[in-house]
Amino acid sequence: MERVGVVCGLALEAALIPASGPWRALCLGPGPAAAEQAAHRLLDEGCAALLSFGTAGGLDPALAPGTLVLARAVIADQEDGSLVPPYRPDDTLSAALCGRGSGVHEGTVVGVSHPVTSPEAKARLARRTGACIVDMESHAVARVAQARGVPFAVLRAVADPATRSVPAWAVAGVDALGRTRAGAVLAAVAVRPDRWADLVALARDAGAAKRALRGVWRGEG
């Protein structure tokens, strides 16, 4: 397999990618701008394909935390509410990834510029787009792949499910470079003990997603 550039929005996601083999992981932070920059850099360094890899928010209530989702289409939700027609992932690269996890769900991924954090917002986005998960990087990776004429794929694991609310203090637990700010999260919870239950639930969801993502690379590295 030719070298595949793996774009991640979080440093802990990139750390799961084996150092050996055809994979080259890069995290420049969450969001489409950082993902686009990372995708271009990976291609400039000689990668022949791109993979958007990491966690995602669930839009389909049937998808539990830790469910792996392989994109069959990627759409972008624009700031003005319009939708960019779907980008189509590469069948060959997607098929190679599909066999790496158990119970992989296939569906549409929608990309956004800002976190979608409430069950109500997730439900509205699901109705408008028909997507099963949402993230902030895959549409940027797809756009770069199309512009540069290279294949791409998307493999994500559900972290926060459709019914889970992600509080602002939890979102603030990731910095602009995709690094976890555990101290900031613990400080936010310390001043409001009623937040502990939310933190435990979010940590449980994130743990399930991380285990699923780690399993993709079992036997490598």
PDB file of C-alpha atoms in Angstrom, residues 13 53-57 134-135 155-159 209:
ATOM      1  CA  GLU A  13      -6.173  10.176  18.111  1.00  0.00           C
ATOM      2  CA  PHE A  53      -9.593   9.351  11.507  1.00  0.00           C
ATOM      3  CA  GLY A  54     -10.808   9.934  15.039  1.00  0.00           C
ATOM      4  CA  THR A  55     -13.909  10.460  17.118  1.00  0.00           C
ATOM      5  CA  ALA A  56     -17.255  11.893  16.066  1.00  0.00           C
ATOM      6  CA  GLY A  57     -20.585  12.934  17.485  1.00  0.00           C
ATOM      7  CA  VAL A 134     -20.803  14.648  12.635  1.00  0.00           C
ATOM      8  CA  ASP A 135     -17.222  15.870  12.925  1.00  0.00           C
ATOM      9  CA  LEU A 155     -13.163   6.108   9.623  1.00  0.00           C
ATOM     10  CA  ARG A 156     -14.571   7.484  12.849  1.00  0.00           C
ATOM     11  CA  ALA A 157     -15.771   6.184  16.208  1.00  0.00           C
ATOM     12  CA  VAL A 158     -18.809   7.607  17.966  1.00  0.00           C
ATOM     13  CA  ALA A 159     -17.843   9.368  21.194  1.00  0.00           C
ATOM     14  CA  ALA A 209     -14.487   5.431  21.243  1.00  0.00           C
TER      15      ALA A 209
END
